[in-house]
PDB file of C-alpha atoms in Angstrom:
ATOM      1  CA  MET A   1     121.035  81.028 112.957  1.00  0.00           C
ATOM      2  CA  GLU A   2     124.403  82.472 112.087  1.00  0.00           C
ATOM      3  CA  ALA A   3     125.692  81.956 108.546  1.00  0.00           C
ATOM      4  CA  ARG A   4     129.027  80.224 108.070  1.00  0.00           C
ATOM      5  CA  SER A   5     131.782  82.440 106.735  1.00  0.00           C
ATOM      6  CA  ILE A   6     132.744  81.631 103.158  1.00  0.00           C
ATOM      7  CA  THR A   7     136.351  81.258 104.314  1.00  0.00           C
ATOM      8  CA  ALA A   8     135.520  78.800 107.108  1.00  0.00           C
ATOM      9  CA  GLU A   9     136.619  75.239 106.476  1.00  0.00           C
ATOM     10  CA  VAL A  10     133.873  72.663 106.028  1.00  0.00           C
ATOM     11  CA  PRO A  11     134.074  69.799 108.555  1.00  0.00           C
ATOM     12  CA  MET A  12     134.905  66.351 107.131  1.00  0.00           C
ATOM     13  CA  ALA A  13     132.462  64.420 109.279  1.00  0.00           C
ATOM     14  CA  SER A  14     128.863  63.406 108.750  1.00  0.00           C
ATOM     15  CA  ARG A  15     126.226  65.033 110.958  1.00  0.00           C
ATOM     16  CA  MET A  16     124.716  61.731 112.043  1.00  0.00           C
ATOM     17  CA  SER A  17     125.298  58.024 112.114  1.00  0.00           C
ATOM     18  CA  ASP A  18     124.271  55.730 109.274  1.00  0.00           C
ATOM     19  CA  PRO A  19     120.652  56.522 108.305  1.00  0.00           C
ATOM     20  CA  GLN A  20     120.268  52.904 107.117  1.00  0.00           C
ATOM     21  CA  GLU A  21     120.718  51.747 110.707  1.00  0.00           C
ATOM     22  CA  ALA A  22     117.816  53.959 111.759  1.00  0.00           C
ATOM     23  CA  VAL A  23     115.671  53.036 108.730  1.00  0.00           C
ATOM     24  CA  PRO A  24     116.871  49.741 107.231  1.00  0.00           C
ATOM     25  CA  GLU A  25     114.254  49.994 104.469  1.00  0.00           C
ATOM     26  CA  LEU A  26     116.392  52.735 102.921  1.00  0.00           C
ATOM     27  CA  ALA A  27     118.682  50.051 101.499  1.00  0.00           C
ATOM     28  CA  GLU A  28     115.722  48.349  99.800  1.00  0.00           C
ATOM     29  CA  VAL A  29     114.506  51.615  98.262  1.00  0.00           C
ATOM     30  CA  SER A  30     118.003  52.417  97.037  1.00  0.00           C
ATOM     31  CA  ALA A  31     118.438  48.945  95.533  1.00  0.00           C
ATOM     32  CA  ALA A  32     115.048  49.129  93.796  1.00  0.00           C
ATOM     33  CA  LEU A  33     115.874  52.510  92.253  1.00  0.00           C
ATOM     34  CA  PHE A  34     119.269  51.255  91.085  1.00  0.00           C
ATOM     35  CA  LYS A  35     117.633  48.170  89.576  1.00  0.00           C
ATOM     36  CA  ALA A  36     115.024  50.291  87.774  1.00  0.00           C
ATOM     37  CA  THR A  37     117.656  52.574  86.253  1.00  0.00           C
ATOM     38  CA  GLY A  38     119.826  49.598  85.298  1.00  0.00           C
ATOM     39  CA  ASN A  39     117.271  48.058  82.952  1.00  0.00           C
ATOM     40  CA  HIS A  40     119.560  48.732  79.931  1.00  0.00           C
ATOM     41  CA  SER A  41     117.080  50.996  78.131  1.00  0.00           C
ATOM     42  CA  VAL A  42     119.397  53.976  78.710  1.00  0.00           C
ATOM     43  CA  PRO A  43     123.192  53.724  78.654  1.00  0.00           C
ATOM     44  CA  ARG A  44     124.684  53.766  82.147  1.00  0.00           C
ATOM     45  CA  SER A  45     126.931  56.632  81.033  1.00  0.00           C
ATOM     46  CA  THR A  46     123.867  58.764  80.247  1.00  0.00           C
ATOM     47  CA  ILE A  47     122.367  57.951  83.651  1.00  0.00           C
ATOM     48  CA  GLY A  48     125.656  59.002  85.254  1.00  0.00           C
ATOM     49  CA  LEU A  49     125.819  62.243  83.290  1.00  0.00           C
ATOM     50  CA  ILE A  50     122.310  63.329  84.249  1.00  0.00           C
ATOM     51  CA  GLN A  51     122.851  62.376  87.865  1.00  0.00           C
ATOM     52  CA  LEU A  52     126.075  64.397  87.963  1.00  0.00           C
ATOM     53  CA  ARG A  53     124.198  67.346  86.451  1.00  0.00           C
ATOM     54  CA  ALA A  54     121.445  66.937  89.051  1.00  0.00           C
ATOM     55  CA  GLY A  55     124.010  67.076  91.858  1.00  0.00           C
ATOM     56  CA  GLN A  56     125.481  70.225  90.331  1.00  0.00           C
ATOM     57  CA  ILE A  57     122.065  71.863  89.942  1.00  0.00           C
ATOM     58  CA  VAL A  58     121.058  71.256  93.560  1.00  0.00           C
ATOM     59  CA  GLY A  59     124.493  72.424  94.663  1.00  0.00           C
ATOM     60  CA  ASN A  60     125.450  69.376  96.688  1.00  0.00           C
ATOM     61  CA  THR A  61     129.145  68.525  96.887  1.00  0.00           C
ATOM     62  CA  TYR A  62     128.580  64.961  98.122  1.00  0.00           C
ATOM     63  CA  LEU A  63     126.365  64.065  95.151  1.00  0.00           C
ATOM     64  CA  THR A  64     128.599  65.884  92.663  1.00  0.00           C
ATOM     65  CA  VAL A  65     131.750  64.130  93.890  1.00  0.00           C
ATOM     66  CA  LEU A  66     129.933  60.774  94.082  1.00  0.00           C
ATOM     67  CA  HIS A  67     128.653  60.871  90.510  1.00  0.00           C
ATOM     68  CA  THR A  68     131.946  62.252  89.195  1.00  0.00           C
ATOM     69  CA  GLY A  69     133.675  59.257  90.795  1.00  0.00           C
ATOM     70  CA  PHE A  70     131.183  56.811  89.299  1.00  0.00           C
ATOM     71  CA  LEU A  71     131.745  58.306  85.842  1.00  0.00           C
ATOM     72  CA  ARG A  72     135.534  58.096  86.224  1.00  0.00           C
ATOM     73  CA  LYS A  73     135.333  54.456  87.312  1.00  0.00           C
ATOM     74  CA  ALA A  74     133.152  53.760  84.265  1.00  0.00           C
ATOM     75  CA  GLY A  75     135.910  55.162  82.030  1.00  0.00           C
ATOM     76  CA  GLU A  76     134.369  58.505  81.103  1.00  0.00           C
ATOM     77  CA  SER A  77     136.869  61.093  79.923  1.00  0.00           C
ATOM     78  CA  GLU A  78     137.788  64.054  82.086  1.00  0.00           C
ATOM     79  CA  GLU A  79     136.609  66.339  79.287  1.00  0.00           C
ATOM     80  CA  ARG A  80     133.084  64.885  79.336  1.00  0.00           C
ATOM     81  CA  ILE A  81     132.885  64.871  83.120  1.00  0.00           C
ATOM     82  CA  THR A  82     134.130  68.434  83.419  1.00  0.00           C
ATOM     83  CA  ALA A  83     131.924  69.681  80.583  1.00  0.00           C
ATOM     84  CA  VAL A  84     128.673  68.452  82.154  1.00  0.00           C
ATOM     85  CA  ALA A  85     128.305  71.825  83.900  1.00  0.00           C
ATOM     86  CA  SER A  86     128.458  73.589  80.534  1.00  0.00           C
ATOM     87  CA  TRP A  87     127.101  70.841  78.288  1.00  0.00           C
ATOM     88  CA  GLN A  88     125.127  73.221  76.034  1.00  0.00           C
ATOM     89  CA  ASP A  89     128.267  74.459  74.277  1.00  0.00           C
ATOM     90  CA  ALA A  90     130.518  71.427  74.779  1.00  0.00           C
ATOM     91  CA  PRO A  91     131.309  69.187  71.780  1.00  0.00           C
ATOM     92  CA  TYR A  92     131.502  65.985  73.846  1.00  0.00           C
ATOM     93  CA  PHE A  93     127.861  64.874  74.013  1.00  0.00           C
ATOM     94  CA  THR A  94     125.578  63.037  71.615  1.00  0.00           C
ATOM     95  CA  ALA A  95     122.167  64.390  70.661  1.00  0.00           C
ATOM     96  CA  ALA A  96     120.542  61.805  72.945  1.00  0.00           C
ATOM     97  CA  GLU A  97     122.755  62.818  75.883  1.00  0.00           C
ATOM     98  CA  ARG A  98     121.955  66.488  75.214  1.00  0.00           C
ATOM     99  CA  ALA A  99     118.250  65.686  75.296  1.00  0.00           C
ATOM    100  CA  ALA A 100     118.666  63.872  78.632  1.00  0.00           C
ATOM    101  CA  LEU A 101     120.709  66.752  80.099  1.00  0.00           C
ATOM    102  CA  ALA A 102     118.090  69.247  78.922  1.00  0.00           C
ATOM    103  CA  LEU A 103     115.422  67.113  80.602  1.00  0.00           C
ATOM    104  CA  VAL A 104     117.194  66.989  83.970  1.00  0.00           C
ATOM    105  CA  GLU A 105     117.691  70.750  83.870  1.00  0.00           C
ATOM    106  CA  ALA A 106     114.043  71.344  83.000  1.00  0.00           C
ATOM    107  CA  VAL A 107     112.850  69.112  85.834  1.00  0.00           C
ATOM    108  CA  LEU A 108     115.138  70.629  88.468  1.00  0.00           C
ATOM    109  CA  GLN A 109     115.202  74.310  87.581  1.00  0.00           C
ATOM    110  CA  PRO A 110     112.265  76.697  87.891  1.00  0.00           C
ATOM    111  CA  SER A 111     110.972  78.051  84.617  1.00  0.00           C
ATOM    112  CA  ALA A 112     109.991  81.658  84.051  1.00  0.00           C
ATOM    113  CA  HIS A 113     108.060  80.520  80.970  1.00  0.00           C
ATOM    114  CA  GLY A 114     105.457  78.186  82.463  1.00  0.00           C
ATOM    115  CA  GLU A 115     105.746  74.462  82.794  1.00  0.00           C
ATOM    116  CA  ARG A 116     109.215  73.060  83.222  1.00  0.00           C
ATOM    117  CA  VAL A 117     108.982  70.195  80.737  1.00  0.00           C
ATOM    118  CA  SER A 118     107.359  71.744  77.705  1.00  0.00           C
ATOM    119  CA  ASP A 119     105.703  69.759  74.952  1.00  0.00           C
ATOM    120  CA  GLU A 120     108.580  70.818  72.696  1.00  0.00           C
ATOM    121  CA  LEU A 121     111.208  69.436  75.089  1.00  0.00           C
ATOM    122  CA  TYR A 122     109.197  66.246  75.575  1.00  0.00           C
ATOM    123  CA  ALA A 123     109.061  65.795  71.782  1.00  0.00           C
ATOM    124  CA  GLN A 124     112.806  66.376  71.467  1.00  0.00           C
ATOM    125  CA  VAL A 125     113.602  63.854  74.211  1.00  0.00           C
ATOM    126  CA  SER A 126     111.123  61.364  72.686  1.00  0.00           C
ATOM    127  CA  GLU A 127     113.048  61.498  69.412  1.00  0.00           C
ATOM    128  CA  HIS A 128     115.925  59.756  71.200  1.00  0.00           C
ATOM    129  CA  TYR A 129     114.221  57.632  73.851  1.00  0.00           C
ATOM    130  CA  ASP A 130     111.283  55.241  73.635  1.00  0.00           C
ATOM    131  CA  THR A 131     108.709  55.069  76.433  1.00  0.00           C
ATOM    132  CA  LYS A 132     110.692  52.639  78.586  1.00  0.00           C
ATOM    133  CA  ALA A 133     113.855  54.706  78.242  1.00  0.00           C
ATOM    134  CA  LEU A 134     112.011  57.961  78.963  1.00  0.00           C
ATOM    135  CA  VAL A 135     110.498  56.491  82.117  1.00  0.00           C
ATOM    136  CA  THR A 136     113.967  55.211  83.064  1.00  0.00           C
ATOM    137  CA  LEU A 137     115.436  58.705  82.631  1.00  0.00           C
ATOM    138  CA  THR A 138     112.645  60.070  84.800  1.00  0.00           C
ATOM    139  CA  ILE A 139     113.378  57.483  87.492  1.00  0.00           C
ATOM    140  CA  ALA A 140     117.117  58.308  87.285  1.00  0.00           C
ATOM    141  CA  ILE A 141     116.343  61.976  87.919  1.00  0.00           C
ATOM    142  CA  GLY A 142     114.093  60.941  90.796  1.00  0.00           C
ATOM    143  CA  GLN A 143     116.753  58.558  92.104  1.00  0.00           C
ATOM    144  CA  VAL A 144     119.329  61.288  92.625  1.00  0.00           C
ATOM    145  CA  ASN A 145     116.638  63.600  93.965  1.00  0.00           C
ATOM    146  CA  PHE A 146     115.554  60.968  96.471  1.00  0.00           C
ATOM    147  CA  PHE A 147     119.015  61.296  98.006  1.00  0.00           C
ATOM    148  CA  VAL A 148     119.175  65.112  97.971  1.00  0.00           C
ATOM    149  CA  PRO A 149     117.425  65.535 101.353  1.00  0.00           C
ATOM    150  CA  ILE A 150     119.593  62.796 102.866  1.00  0.00           C
ATOM    151  CA  ALA A 151     122.725  64.468 101.517  1.00  0.00           C
ATOM    152  CA  LEU A 152     121.631  67.889 102.805  1.00  0.00           C
ATOM    153  CA  VAL A 153     120.440  66.772 106.247  1.00  0.00           C
ATOM    154  CA  VAL A 154     122.901  63.969 107.047  1.00  0.00           C
ATOM    155  CA  LYS A 155     125.837  65.684 105.263  1.00  0.00           C
ATOM    156  CA  PRO A 156     127.828  62.593 104.296  1.00  0.00           C
ATOM    157  CA  VAL A 157     131.515  63.193 103.663  1.00  0.00           C
ATOM    158  CA  PRO A 158     132.291  63.905  99.986  1.00  0.00           C
ATOM    159  CA  GLY A 159     134.573  61.341  98.392  1.00  0.00           C
ATOM    160  CA  ARG A 160     133.212  58.396 100.356  1.00  0.00           C
ATOM    161  CA  THR A 161     130.476  56.143  99.036  1.00  0.00           C
ATOM    162  CA  PHE A 162     127.313  55.919 101.063  1.00  0.00           C
ATOM    163  CA  ALA A 163     128.204  52.334 102.008  1.00  0.00           C
ATOM    164  CA  ASP A 164     131.725  53.311 103.129  1.00  0.00           C
ATOM    165  CA  GLN A 165     130.555  56.429 104.955  1.00  0.00           C
ATOM    166  CA  TRP A 166     129.997  54.705 108.297  1.00  0.00           C
ATOM    167  CA  ALA A 167     132.102  51.540 107.894  1.00  0.00           C
TER     168      ALA A 167
END
């Protein structure tokens, strides 16, 4: 397979038709994940921040643009949205948000030092989130990761919601 030149333009069309037409159950799974992460144990802004960071980590433009748009619509500042990629040294995040961002990075990035989510990180995150909230954060990380293969294989057009993609 020949690699695409870095100067080649990326097509603005999805590779396939609506995956929900082929597998209607996808809508139910998506709705269940959204419901689980919307249980109010974690602020929606924190969910959005970690999902944006997840999209950045996996290097998927569709997911990064999607979650950036969600954060903008929710009223997040451009400084906070932009600083997600470099959150460690940005002054815009609370200690709880920093713990959540550290968790998403630990889950999604390989560790040269053993297990990804160390006992120390777990303890730090647990200082800010009770059991329900910690499970909710875990589901939110899984939610965005559920869509990574769809985004990579189907290649939806960045800037369009999944629902509007094939309307």
